Tab-separated table of C-alpha atoms in Angstrom:
chain	number	residue	atom	x	y	z
Z	1	MET	CA	18.290	7.117	26.886
Z	2	THR	CA	16.572	8.387	24.485
Z	3	SER	CA	18.487	11.790	23.547
Z	4	ILE	CA	22.154	9.266	23.729
Z	5	SER	CA	20.115	7.458	21.427
Z	6	ASN	CA	19.199	10.003	18.439
Z	7	TRP	CA	23.164	11.510	19.199
Z	8	ARG	CA	24.195	8.203	18.492
Z	9	THR	CA	22.418	8.070	14.995
Z	10	CYS	CA	23.325	11.410	14.734
Z	11	ARG	CA	27.013	10.537	14.496
Z	12	TYR	CA	26.708	7.617	12.571
Z	13	ALA	CA	24.409	9.811	9.998
Z	14	ASP	CA	27.433	11.866	10.368
Z	15	LEU	CA	30.251	9.325	9.533
Z	16	VAL	CA	28.927	8.072	6.537
Z	17	GLY	CA	28.035	10.979	5.075
Z	18	LEU	CA	31.087	11.910	6.008
Z	19	TRP	CA	33.322	8.691	3.866
Z	20	CYS	CA	30.773	8.668	1.574
Z	21	ALA	CA	31.731	12.787	0.427
Z	22	LEU	CA	34.895	11.503	0.569
Z	23	GLY	CA	34.085	8.966	-1.972
Z	24	TYR	CA	32.042	11.109	-3.925
Z	25	ALA	CA	34.969	14.374	-3.894
Z	26	ALA	CA	37.024	11.556	-5.119
Z	27	LEU	CA	34.703	10.452	-8.247
Z	28	ALA	CA	34.689	14.370	-9.076
Z	29	VAL	CA	38.576	14.815	-9.236
Z	30	LEU	CA	38.259	11.356	-11.518
Z	31	ALA	CA	35.684	13.021	-13.746
Z	32	ARG	CA	37.326	16.790	-14.154
Z	33	ARG	CA	40.118	14.176	-16.127
Z	34	PRO	CA	40.753	13.339	-19.507
Z	35	GLY	CA	38.710	10.765	-20.182
Z	36	GLU	CA	36.742	8.579	-18.481
Z	37	PRO	CA	37.402	7.197	-14.750
Z	38	ASP	CA	39.269	3.779	-14.613
Z	39	LEU	CA	35.955	1.204	-14.064
Z	40	PRO	CA	38.153	-1.052	-11.564
Z	41	ALA	CA	38.629	3.367	-9.776
Z	42	PHE	CA	34.513	3.899	-10.664
Z	43	PHE	CA	33.455	0.301	-9.013
Z	44	LEU	CA	35.712	0.874	-5.581
Z	45	ILE	CA	34.117	4.239	-4.764
Z	46	VAL	CA	30.556	2.570	-5.817
Z	47	ALA	CA	31.006	0.061	-3.514
Z	48	TRP	CA	33.090	2.923	-0.989
Z	49	THR	CA	29.525	5.198	-1.231
Z	50	SER	CA	26.614	2.012	-0.910
Z	51	LEU	CA	27.854	-0.621	1.500
Z	52	PRO	CA	28.036	2.105	4.211
Z	53	VAL	CA	24.402	3.321	3.817
Z	54	PHE	CA	22.854	-0.221	3.439
Z	55	GLY	CA	24.538	-0.512	7.111
Z	56	LEU	CA	23.434	2.236	8.553
Z	57	TYR	CA	19.546	1.689	7.167
Z	58	VAL	CA	19.718	-1.575	9.052
Z	59	TYR	CA	20.900	0.106	12.001
Z	60	CYS	CA	18.195	2.200	12.220
Z	61	HIS	CA	15.489	0.233	10.988
Z	62	ARG	CA	16.123	-3.008	13.733
Z	63	ARG	CA	16.962	-0.464	16.379
Z	64	GLY	CA	13.859	1.541	15.265
Z	65	GLU	CA	15.553	4.433	15.295
Z	66	LEU	CA	14.332	8.357	14.075
Z	67	PHE	CA	16.996	8.694	11.307
Z	68	PRO	CA	17.927	12.719	11.461
Z	69	LEU	CA	16.355	14.688	8.922
Z	70	GLY	CA	18.811	17.483	9.516
Z	71	ARG	CA	21.775	15.499	7.898
Z	72	LEU	CA	19.733	13.275	5.493
Z	73	VAL	CA	19.377	16.658	3.247
Z	74	LEU	CA	22.513	18.411	4.300
Z	75	TRP	CA	24.345	15.030	3.331
Z	76	ALA	CA	22.281	14.743	0.219
Z	77	VAL	CA	23.501	18.303	-0.731
Z	78	VAL	CA	26.663	18.078	0.002
Z	79	PHE	CA	26.776	14.172	-2.233
Z	80	ARG	CA	24.934	16.499	-5.032
Z	81	ILE	CA	27.176	19.787	-4.931
Z	82	CYS	CA	30.580	16.787	-6.015
Z	83	GLY	CA	28.337	15.694	-8.956
Z	84	LEU	CA	27.647	19.682	-9.935
Z	85	LEU	CA	31.421	19.918	-9.781
Z	86	GLY	CA	32.511	16.760	-11.414
Z	87	GLY	CA	30.706	16.523	-13.927
Z	88	PRO	CA	29.532	13.505	-16.664
Z	89	ILE	CA	30.956	9.992	-16.572
Z	90	TYR	CA	30.421	7.364	-18.953
Z	91	GLU	CA	28.093	9.183	-21.130
Z	92	ASP	CA	27.619	11.530	-23.993
Z	93	ASP	CA	23.680	11.967	-23.940
Z	94	PHE	CA	24.552	15.393	-22.350
Z	95	TYR	CA	25.630	16.373	-26.133
Z	96	ARG	CA	21.742	16.266	-27.248
Z	97	TYR	CA	20.503	18.146	-24.411
Z	98	LEU	CA	21.687	21.151	-24.817
Z	99	TRP	CA	21.614	20.716	-28.611
Z	100	ASP	CA	18.132	20.453	-28.047
Z	101	GLY	CA	17.899	23.340	-25.086
Z	102	TYR	CA	19.612	25.348	-28.055
Z	103	ARG	CA	17.151	24.277	-30.981
Z	104	PHE	CA	14.380	25.024	-29.091
Z	105	ALA	CA	15.549	29.067	-27.886
Z	106	VAL	CA	15.723	29.480	-31.636
Z	107	THR	CA	13.104	28.047	-33.699
Z	108	GLY	CA	10.449	27.399	-30.751
Z	109	THR	CA	11.052	23.387	-31.134
Z	110	PRO	CA	14.011	21.101	-30.766
Z	111	TYR	CA	12.263	18.869	-33.029
Z	112	GLY	CA	12.435	17.640	-36.451
Z	113	ALA	CA	15.916	18.598	-37.969
Z	114	VAL	CA	18.522	15.911	-37.155
Z	115	PRO	CA	21.487	17.351	-35.668
Z	116	GLU	CA	23.887	15.704	-38.790
Z	117	ALA	CA	22.510	18.731	-41.090
Z	118	PHE	CA	24.025	21.282	-39.205
Z	119	PHE	CA	27.764	19.703	-38.874
Z	120	SER	CA	28.825	22.782	-41.757
Z	121	ASP	CA	26.043	25.374	-41.413
Z	122	SER	CA	27.884	28.479	-40.565
Z	123	GLY	CA	25.484	30.175	-38.848
Z	124	VAL	CA	25.709	27.255	-35.689
Z	125	PRO	CA	26.935	29.258	-32.972
Z	126	ALA	CA	31.161	27.533	-32.172
Z	127	ILE	CA	29.921	26.145	-28.883
Z	128	PHE	CA	27.637	24.435	-30.207
Z	129	HIS	CA	29.779	22.551	-33.311
Z	130	GLY	CA	31.676	21.489	-30.212
Z	131	ILE	CA	28.374	20.244	-28.352
Z	132	LEU	CA	27.187	18.680	-32.139
Z	133	ASN	CA	30.279	16.948	-32.645
Z	134	GLY	CA	29.272	14.988	-29.137
Z	135	ILE	CA	25.866	13.628	-30.415
Z	136	ASN	CA	25.754	10.037	-30.478
Z	137	TYR	CA	22.840	8.864	-33.260
Z	138	PRO	CA	23.566	12.744	-35.347
Z	139	GLU	CA	20.778	10.808	-37.873
Z	140	LEU	CA	17.716	11.067	-35.855
Z	141	PRO	CA	16.026	13.332	-34.229
Z	142	THR	CA	15.859	13.868	-30.782
Z	143	ILE	CA	13.340	11.257	-27.877
Z	144	TYR	CA	12.781	13.158	-24.989
Z	145	ALA	CA	9.152	14.261	-24.519
Z	146	PRO	CA	7.962	18.483	-24.053
Z	147	VAL	CA	8.239	18.782	-20.563
Z	148	THR	CA	12.240	17.414	-20.362
Z	149	GLN	CA	12.379	20.121	-23.029
Z	150	ILE	CA	11.224	22.769	-20.963
Z	151	VAL	CA	14.117	21.982	-18.762
Z	152	PHE	CA	17.000	21.807	-20.814
Z	153	LEU	CA	15.191	24.849	-22.079
Z	154	LEU	CA	15.899	26.675	-18.765
Z	155	ALA	CA	19.321	25.531	-19.072
Z	156	TYR	CA	19.629	27.603	-22.339
Z	157	TRP	CA	18.276	30.219	-21.033
Z	158	LEU	CA	20.346	30.468	-17.798
Z	159	LYS	CA	23.977	30.335	-19.125
Z	160	PRO	CA	23.970	28.371	-23.346
Z	161	GLY	CA	25.616	25.379	-23.994
Z	162	SER	CA	26.750	24.233	-20.239
Z	163	ILE	CA	26.097	21.515	-18.548
Z	164	VAL	CA	26.626	23.002	-15.051
Z	165	ALA	CA	23.181	25.091	-15.354
Z	166	LEU	CA	21.211	21.465	-16.538
Z	167	GLN	CA	22.920	19.185	-13.452
Z	168	ALA	CA	21.389	22.106	-11.420
Z	169	ILE	CA	18.527	22.197	-12.425
Z	170	LEU	CA	17.647	18.683	-11.790
Z	171	ILE	CA	19.340	18.466	-8.613
Z	172	LEU	CA	16.807	20.781	-7.478
Z	173	ILE	CA	14.331	18.754	-9.266
Z	174	ASP	CA	15.829	15.483	-7.402
Z	175	LEU	CA	16.110	17.549	-4.032
Z	176	VAL	CA	11.536	18.278	-4.334
Z	177	THR	CA	11.885	14.399	-4.946
Z	178	ILE	CA	13.108	14.070	-2.045
Z	179	ALA	CA	10.725	16.109	-0.286
Z	180	LEU	CA	7.749	14.217	-1.757
Z	181	LEU	CA	9.384	10.940	-0.437
Z	182	LEU	CA	9.617	12.371	3.010
Z	183	ARG	CA	5.843	12.861	3.178
Z	184	LEU	CA	4.941	9.353	1.636
Z	185	ALA	CA	7.648	6.940	4.193
Z	186	PRO	CA	10.229	7.352	6.820
Z	187	ALA	CA	13.549	9.822	6.873
Z	188	ARG	CA	16.035	6.684	6.929
Z	189	ASN	CA	13.481	4.753	4.093
Z	190	VAL	CA	14.113	8.303	2.170
Z	191	MET	CA	17.848	7.843	3.054
Z	192	LEU	CA	18.000	4.908	0.829
Z	193	TYR	CA	17.713	6.770	-1.964
Z	194	ALA	CA	18.919	10.479	-1.787
Z	195	TRP	CA	22.626	8.877	-0.477
Z	196	CYS	CA	22.000	6.350	-3.544
Z	197	PRO	CA	25.273	6.375	-5.593
Z	198	LEU	CA	23.348	4.929	-8.557
Z	199	VAL	CA	20.730	8.274	-7.646
Z	200	VAL	CA	24.131	10.564	-7.711
Z	201	LYS	CA	25.513	9.461	-10.384
Z	202	GLU	CA	22.703	9.266	-12.839
Z	203	ILE	CA	21.438	12.783	-11.737
Z	204	ALA	CA	24.447	15.151	-10.134
Z	205	PHE	CA	26.943	13.762	-12.074
Z	206	THR	CA	25.631	13.133	-15.775
Z	207	ALA	CA	22.587	14.751	-15.942
Z	208	HIS	CA	20.756	12.241	-16.457
Z	209	PRO	CA	16.415	13.920	-17.256
Z	210	ASP	CA	14.413	10.921	-15.448
Z	211	GLY	CA	14.453	12.366	-12.306
Z	212	ILE	CA	12.150	15.023	-14.158
Z	213	GLY	CA	9.576	12.855	-14.608
Z	214	VAL	CA	9.345	10.298	-11.498
Z	215	CYS	CA	9.551	13.685	-9.205
Z	216	LEU	CA	5.962	14.845	-10.988
Z	217	LEU	CA	4.880	11.449	-10.492
Z	218	LEU	CA	5.468	10.980	-7.119
Z	219	ALA	CA	4.212	14.915	-6.582
Z	220	ALA	CA	0.760	13.384	-8.179
Z	221	ILE	CA	0.737	10.503	-6.039
Z	222	VAL	CA	1.049	12.808	-2.802
Z	223	LEU	CA	-1.828	14.726	-4.385
Z	224	SER	CA	-3.583	12.535	-5.209
Z	225	GLN	CA	-3.750	10.114	-1.286
Z	226	ASN	CA	-4.855	14.215	0.215
Z	227	HIS	CA	-7.929	13.872	-3.273
Z	228	ARG	CA	-6.727	16.383	-4.389
Z	229	TRP	CA	-8.263	15.184	-7.814
Z	230	ARG	CA	-7.374	17.757	-10.113
Z	231	SER	CA	-3.844	18.977	-9.133
Z	232	ALA	CA	-2.935	15.438	-9.488
Z	233	ALA	CA	-4.358	14.972	-13.219
Z	234	ILE	CA	-2.454	17.936	-14.004
Z	235	CYS	CA	0.684	15.761	-12.923
Z	236	LEU	CA	0.131	13.501	-14.019
Z	237	GLY	CA	-0.179	14.927	-17.489
Z	238	MET	CA	2.906	16.326	-17.538
Z	239	ALA	CA	4.819	13.422	-15.887
Z	240	VAL	CA	4.099	12.002	-18.877
Z	241	GLY	CA	4.852	14.557	-21.327
Z	242	ALA	CA	8.433	14.088	-19.528
Z	243	LYS	CA	8.668	10.474	-20.179
Z	244	ILE	CA	5.887	7.821	-21.424
Z	245	PHE	CA	7.522	5.392	-18.690
Z	246	ALA	CA	4.550	7.585	-16.412
Z	247	LEU	CA	2.031	5.911	-18.218
Z	248	VAL	CA	2.392	2.786	-16.650
Z	249	LEU	CA	0.831	4.393	-13.423
Z	250	VAL	CA	-2.224	6.543	-14.912
Z	251	PRO	CA	-4.701	4.134	-13.840
Z	252	LEU	CA	-3.620	3.527	-10.524
Z	253	VAL	CA	-3.088	7.255	-9.546
Z	254	LEU	CA	-6.757	8.153	-10.993
Z	255	VAL	CA	-8.048	4.604	-9.672
Z	256	GLY	CA	-10.759	7.258	-7.590
Z	257	ALA	CA	-10.907	10.284	-9.722
Z	258	GLY	CA	-14.110	11.804	-11.331
Z	259	PHE	CA	-14.524	11.295	-15.641
Z	260	ARG	CA	-13.942	14.977	-15.425
Z	261	HIS	CA	-10.463	14.898	-14.278
Z	262	TRP	CA	-9.037	11.966	-16.255
Z	263	VAL	CA	-10.198	14.650	-18.885
Z	264	LEU	CA	-8.083	16.907	-17.664
Z	265	PHE	CA	-5.088	14.572	-17.527
Z	266	VAL	CA	-5.399	14.203	-20.901
Z	267	LEU	CA	-5.947	17.586	-22.193
Z	268	THR	CA	-2.671	18.511	-19.851
Z	269	LEU	CA	-1.111	15.861	-22.352
Z	270	ALA	CA	-2.658	17.328	-25.566
Z	271	ALA	CA	-1.133	20.835	-24.513
Z	272	LEU	CA	2.388	19.868	-24.116
Z	273	TYR	CA	1.933	17.910	-27.411
Z	274	ALA	CA	-0.158	20.429	-29.270
Z	275	PRO	CA	2.490	23.156	-30.370
Z	276	PHE	CA	5.100	20.544	-31.546
Z	277	VAL	CA	2.706	18.743	-33.410
Z	278	ILE	CA	1.875	21.990	-34.969
Z	279	GLN	CA	5.308	22.980	-36.351
Z	280	GLY	CA	5.364	19.365	-37.724
Z	281	GLY	CA	7.420	16.949	-35.552
Z	282	THR	CA	7.099	15.281	-31.472
Z	283	ASP	CA	9.714	12.606	-30.036
Z	284	PHE	CA	7.570	9.802	-31.559
Z	285	GLU	CA	9.812	9.712	-34.430
Z	286	SER	CA	12.398	8.173	-32.508
Z	287	LEU	CA	10.532	6.731	-29.724
Z	288	LEU	CA	9.731	3.917	-32.760
Z	289	VAL	CA	13.286	3.806	-33.693
Z	290	PHE	CA	14.358	2.638	-30.520
Z	291	ALA	CA	11.247	0.444	-29.271
Z	292	ARG	CA	12.075	-1.320	-32.919
Z	293	GLU	CA	15.570	-1.989	-33.281
Z	294	TRP	CA	17.763	-1.384	-29.687
Z	295	GLU	CA	18.795	-3.348	-27.512
Z	296	PHE	CA	21.014	-3.066	-24.646
Z	297	ASN	CA	21.827	-5.008	-21.759
Z	298	SER	CA	18.766	-6.589	-21.577
Z	299	ALA	CA	17.342	-9.125	-19.365
Z	300	ALA	CA	14.082	-11.541	-19.917
Z	301	PHE	CA	14.433	-10.130	-23.371
Z	302	GLY	CA	17.889	-11.314	-24.129
Z	303	PHE	CA	17.195	-14.797	-23.082
Z	304	LEU	CA	14.244	-14.568	-25.206
Z	305	ALA	CA	15.561	-13.671	-28.569
Z	306	THR	CA	18.031	-16.549	-28.854
Z	307	VAL	CA	15.049	-18.820	-29.226
Z	308	LEU	CA	12.156	-16.639	-30.663
Z	309	HIS	CA	12.705	-13.803	-32.927
Z	310	PRO	CA	13.380	-10.675	-31.555
Z	311	PHE	CA	9.300	-9.242	-32.453
Z	312	HIS	CA	7.884	-12.378	-31.012
Z	313	ALA	CA	10.109	-12.267	-28.333
Z	314	LYS	CA	8.428	-8.321	-27.369
Z	315	LEU	CA	5.006	-9.055	-27.930
Z	316	VAL	CA	5.374	-12.123	-25.476
Z	317	LEU	CA	6.960	-10.022	-23.278
Z	318	GLY	CA	4.486	-7.662	-23.750
Z	319	LEU	CA	1.688	-9.604	-23.276
Z	320	LEU	CA	3.021	-11.036	-19.831
Z	321	CYS	CA	3.500	-7.051	-18.410
Z	322	ALA	CA	0.639	-6.825	-19.547
Z	323	ALA	CA	-1.172	-9.109	-17.534
Z	324	PHE	CA	1.116	-8.140	-14.565
Z	325	TRP	CA	-0.827	-5.242	-14.256
Z	326	GLY	CA	-3.834	-6.265	-14.984
Z	327	HIS	CA	-4.086	-8.653	-12.172
Z	328	TYR	CA	-2.226	-6.113	-10.122
Z	329	TYR	CA	-4.777	-3.006	-11.285
Z	330	ILE	CA	-8.057	-5.375	-10.363
Z	331	ARG	CA	-6.629	-6.387	-6.712
Z	332	TYR	CA	-5.493	-2.940	-6.289
Z	333	CYS	CA	-8.855	-1.850	-7.149
Z	334	ARG	CA	-10.517	-4.044	-5.173
Z	335	ASN	CA	-7.774	-2.499	-2.401
Z	336	ARG	CA	-10.297	0.452	-0.863
Z	337	THR	CA	-7.054	1.255	1.611
Z	338	ARG	CA	-6.238	2.114	-1.403
Z	339	GLU	CA	-2.115	2.207	0.145
Z	340	ILE	CA	0.351	3.480	-2.278
Z	341	PRO	CA	0.726	1.078	-5.278
Z	342	ARG	CA	4.035	-1.199	-5.418
Z	343	CYS	CA	5.436	0.989	-8.276
Z	344	ASP	CA	8.538	-0.274	-7.490
Z	345	TRP	CA	7.049	-4.115	-8.830
Z	346	LEU	CA	5.231	-2.525	-11.680
Z	347	TYR	CA	8.619	-0.730	-12.931
Z	348	GLY	CA	10.755	-3.996	-12.032
Z	349	VAL	CA	8.478	-6.017	-14.639
Z	350	LEU	CA	8.764	-3.150	-17.480
Z	351	LEU	CA	12.271	-2.895	-16.774
Z	352	ALA	CA	12.915	-6.654	-16.395
Z	353	ALA	CA	10.960	-7.736	-20.008
Z	354	SER	CA	12.853	-4.410	-21.374
Z	355	PRO	CA	15.087	-4.712	-24.485
Z	356	VAL	CA	16.825	-2.035	-23.320
Z	357	ILE	CA	17.752	-1.397	-19.387
Z	358	ASN	CA	20.135	1.687	-18.770
Z	359	SER	CA	21.781	2.087	-15.554
Z	360	TRP	CA	19.447	5.202	-14.370
Z	361	TYR	CA	16.210	3.525	-15.525
Z	362	LEU	CA	16.304	2.910	-12.559
Z	363	LEU	CA	15.338	6.319	-11.300
Z	364	TRP	CA	12.254	5.144	-11.399
Z	365	VAL	CA	12.136	2.516	-9.515
Z	366	LEU	CA	14.062	3.586	-6.597
Z	367	PRO	CA	12.198	6.465	-5.108
Z	368	PHE	CA	9.399	3.680	-4.546
Z	369	ALA	CA	11.498	1.097	-2.989
Z	370	ALA	CA	11.702	3.707	-0.688
Z	371	ILE	CA	8.580	3.630	0.090
Z	372	THR	CA	8.727	0.062	0.587
Z	373	PRO	CA	12.370	-1.248	0.546
Z	374	SER	CA	13.348	-4.244	-0.484
Z	375	VAL	CA	16.901	-6.488	-0.903
Z	376	SER	CA	16.009	-6.978	-4.999
Z	377	ALA	CA	15.429	-3.122	-5.878
Z	378	TRP	CA	18.752	-1.579	-3.547
Z	379	THR	CA	20.991	-4.974	-4.871
Z	380	ALA	CA	20.119	-4.021	-8.883
Z	381	SER	CA	20.466	-0.749	-7.553
Z	382	VAL	CA	24.387	-0.604	-7.863
Z	383	ALA	CA	24.489	-4.361	-9.886
Z	384	VAL	CA	22.637	-2.229	-12.917
Z	385	LEU	CA	25.669	0.062	-12.777
Z	386	LEU	CA	27.463	-2.945	-14.544
Z	387	ALA	CA	26.467	-1.657	-18.054
Z	388	TYR	CA	29.378	0.724	-18.125
Z	389	VAL	CA	30.973	-2.317	-18.293
Z	390	THR	CA	31.308	-2.231	-22.384
Z	391	GLY	CA	33.696	-2.627	-24.603
Z	392	LEU	CA	33.669	1.696	-25.087
Z	393	ASN	CA	35.050	2.205	-21.507
Z	394	LEU	CA	36.946	-0.726	-21.181
Z	395	ILE	CA	39.266	0.167	-24.659
Z	396	ASP	CA	38.749	-3.350	-26.262
Z	397	GLY	CA	39.113	-3.721	-29.539
Z	398	GLU	CA	37.749	-6.881	-29.401
Z	399	LEU	CA	34.309	-5.711	-28.067
Z	400	GLN	CA	32.085	-3.236	-29.766
Z	401	PRO	CA	31.603	-0.312	-28.503
Z	402	TYR	CA	28.075	-1.159	-26.297
Z	403	GLN	CA	28.662	-4.919	-26.063
Z	404	PRO	CA	29.898	-6.026	-22.643
Z	405	PRO	CA	32.436	-8.615	-21.825
Z	406	ALA	CA	30.470	-12.355	-21.764
Z	407	TRP	CA	30.393	-12.032	-17.637
Z	408	VAL	CA	28.364	-8.780	-16.861
Z	409	ARG	CA	24.705	-10.217	-17.658
Z	410	PRO	CA	25.242	-13.573	-15.637
Z	411	VAL	CA	27.355	-11.653	-12.971
Z	412	GLU	CA	24.578	-8.733	-12.847
Z	413	TYR	CA	21.353	-10.033	-13.402
Z	414	GLY	CA	22.393	-13.485	-11.285
Z	415	LEU	CA	23.052	-10.998	-8.252
Z	416	ILE	CA	19.331	-8.869	-8.597
Z	417	LEU	CA	17.567	-12.715	-8.781
Z	418	LEU	CA	19.475	-14.931	-5.549
Z	419	ALA	CA	18.391	-10.655	-3.706
Z	420	LEU	CA	14.855	-11.369	-5.356
Z	421	ALA	CA	14.949	-15.125	-4.114
Z	422	PHE	CA	15.966	-13.127	-0.474
Z	423	ASP	CA	12.666	-11.298	-0.979
Z	424	LEU	CA	9.994	-14.031	-1.957
Z	425	PHE	CA	11.923	-16.046	1.091
Z	426	ARG	CA	11.699	-13.300	3.788
Z	427	ARG	CA	8.146	-11.954	2.388
Z	428	GLN	CA	5.963	-15.914	2.642
Z	429	SER	CA	8.116	-16.842	5.508
Z	430	THR	CA	7.464	-13.723	7.833
Z	431	GLY	CA	3.796	-13.157	5.899
Z	432	LEU	CA	4.790	-9.789	4.726
Z	433	GLY	CA	2.488	-7.400	3.150
Z	434	GLY	CA	4.622	-4.617	2.250
Z	435	ARG	CA	2.868	-1.993	4.219
Z	436	VAL	CA	5.052	1.154	5.010
Z	437	SER	CA	6.411	1.599	8.443
Z	438	ARG	CA	5.276	5.295	9.382
């Protein structure tokens, strides 16, 4: 009977995998055409590739089925190959990645000089003149941290100016993330991440580098679970050196470590930044501009900023986030079992308070939402893609390029709030403690 059940699960997995592969192949074809894909076609593909995956997870979860590991990896690779063949859509950040890799290779640092200073520089190779023309905010130096810059440099060494080289590296890193998740959660949970449309779109198609920091953070968690504190501290330093978001989890991961491991974490981070500080530039300048001036697709901040000055809104939300983090930290320290931190909660609260919520920021939530699945997190993985409904992608002259129509945020966050209410009701009615079923 068990063999028949396993055969049926494999068949369903292949059917869903093939169904989703057709969707990603269609998206790759649309991505190769001039201009951006029509938004209705994009959201049809999102529904096409997300709903069957959610259904397959529910089927396996309710029946207690073991998800076939080979199918999980096979189709995850197929989906990402579609992204590699398709290329970036709705984004132009990749121009900055390619430019940073070039500057790092030829000068030893991507920091300091702003791209607009090179618009008329005849010494820049022709391919990079085209890349320069695509960079947004060329008046600002790069905002990307040292470990991310090392990946950009590696892509440059593989093939200068090639987005495909960078996509391939980031896809490999994402596959390592999937392997790490399989150390922390059952395969049917990991399938939610490995087959997630947002993950495939933002990493495989669009080459957003947030997966670098997430992968290093997961490696640190796996290592800390095995009490390999030295390696965990180094991975944490590299994770923060990839993106400052990782700093949120450092005290929780190192809570059982010794003082020397904290020193090792600090030394790792210092070693990553020191060469660039010596040369006179880091990512901090643009990070400060970002924190001070930018707002896009915000949730709680967007609401609070309608009644308070933006600075005061940031202050209030920052204090609330700190209070939530402090409360969680105290509870976590009292829990001697040292379960995996609820990073989905911590990053979810951080994003809810943030003035900027880009869809790829969910890459910091979804791996941990695979460890402990929730309706709200996976609803958010689809709803947040509404952030791409802007004047630029609608080609609507009445809207600013990055301005959404008035209906977008109520729908986006309304769906997430409804899912969150469902999670809270289910938690109270069943007394779920959030442990992972292995």
